[in-house]
Amino acid sequence: WGFGSHLYDLATTEEFGRVMAETTTNTPDDRADATRGQQEWRDLPASGDERRNWIRLKTLVIVRWVAVVGQLGALTVAQRIFDLQLEITLCYIAIGMAVFANLTSVWIYPENKRLTEMETFLFLLFDLMQLGFLLTLTGGLNNPFALLVLAPVTISATALSLGPTILLGFVAFLVVTLTALFHLPLRTVDGIVLEIPGLFLLGFWASILIGAVFISIYARRVTEELHTMSSALLATQMALAREQKLTDLGGVVAAAAHELGTPLATIKLVSSELMEELPDGDLREDAGLIRSQADRCRDILRSMGRAGKEDLHMRHAPFETVVREAAEPHTKRGINVDVVLVPGTGAASEQPQIRRHPEIVHGLRNLVQNAVDFAQASVRVELAWSEGWVSIRICDDGPGYSAHVIGRLGDPFTRARRSAKAEARPGYDGMGLGLFIAKTLLERTGAEVLFANGSSEDEYKGAHVMVSWPMEAIAQHAQGAPSALGSNQPLDA
């Protein structure tokens, strides 16, 4: 179940910028202003298979220096300690090629150079070919260090897209196969050839190839998961930051309205006195114009400061008020949104005062928005509370969740709504990012978010979302907020 209009195909940065504008604003004017977020998203790392500039040249250069040191150490041990007869000159030439490539890279490129995908592919291809040449000179697959062929393929799976990774894997297959068939044997000082039996050689060849495939798939899947989660968390932070910015802006407007109230009142008072003293004429009309413009400024600041005062000075509000505030932008879209109170009993019968944080308002607004988007005729929002918890259940009479993805709801980039309602949004292809944002924001406030489908007997047989908080997580008394002082009492004379 993709949440809100911010679940369109995010294939382009421009589209994602428009999506972010819609996820964090509620009025046309706000959306027009928030489209500036498109440029911010263009500066973010690419997602999906666009893996450009992921790796610094310095990182691969250091890895290659480590490989060079290891190769020199292995040659020295094999020749000095085990007395193996090697083509030492050719081996040093192979290692010298790696040294020359490293020195050339450091000389040509700056230290902070980040490689493109093609440059990374060529870098890894060179390392693979150099290792294959060195293995050919030192026994082929009879050399236990043939296992190092897995290293370039694994790096490719984590840093490159699918095409270059498959190509590098094919080259690794050729290198392993050719070194198994054509290689210089390892000989001791007595002329004894060191080689493993043919069956074990075949098994080693197969294990390297299978290991390359398995490790590459494993590393790629984990990297994709981490990158997807990182992108989704970044989108969540952007949405929350923009919502917080709007809240802070409202507070600044409220403070400005308060501070400008006194000078405007003075201007109005002086202009009124001038009107009384001046005779009829142009000067009297000018004084009247000044007073009318002062009244106009007062009205503008009052309207601008209302929302800011609510956010700045009303840190807490009744449970129902916060929910209605979140649902208000979607109550006039042709779908009936019914807010129902299910109060507790005893000491919990009084409606709790809860925080009015942007996370709560923005998260609930996304849930209501999507319920309205997919509902046939009505949406029901049930508010319930007791002494220990506060909960909201949002249900609609739409098609509900797809059975095959209901267990993965809340993961980013998951298409979750049933296709039966696709005509509700022409061209819509939800990716689950909005649901991830809403769930993440609400869970940051201590909420538990659950998803289910209604039964066929229910009036609201579509999607159901249950959001529950412990009372101490969002209640006013738990935050140390001051309580009301009660009714005013007359003073004794």
mmCIF file of C-alpha atoms in Angstrom, residues 7-9 15 18 422-430:
data_model
loop_
_atom_site.group_PDB
_atom_site.id
_atom_site.type_symbol
_atom_site.label_atom_id
_atom_site.label_comp_id
_atom_site.label_asym_id
_atom_site.label_seq_id
_atom_site.Cartn_x
_atom_site.Cartn_y
_atom_site.Cartn_z
ATOM 1 C CA LEU A 7 4.892 7.136 -4.200
ATOM 2 C CA TYR A 8 5.154 7.721 -7.935
ATOM 3 C CA ASP A 9 7.987 6.236 -9.944
ATOM 4 C CA GLU A 15 10.229 13.399 -10.105
ATOM 5 C CA ARG A 18 8.179 16.869 -6.876
ATOM 6 C CA ALA A 422 -4.972 1.438 -9.922
ATOM 7 C CA GLU A 423 -7.449 3.541 -11.855
ATOM 8 C CA ALA A 424 -7.815 5.786 -8.779
ATOM 9 C CA ARG A 425 -4.432 7.273 -9.716
ATOM 10 C CA PRO A 426 -3.719 7.205 -13.454
ATOM 11 C CA GLY A 427 -0.075 6.371 -14.050
ATOM 12 C CA TYR A 428 0.470 5.601 -10.372
ATOM 13 C CA ASP A 429 3.018 2.957 -9.449
ATOM 14 C CA GLY A 430 3.617 3.006 -5.712
#
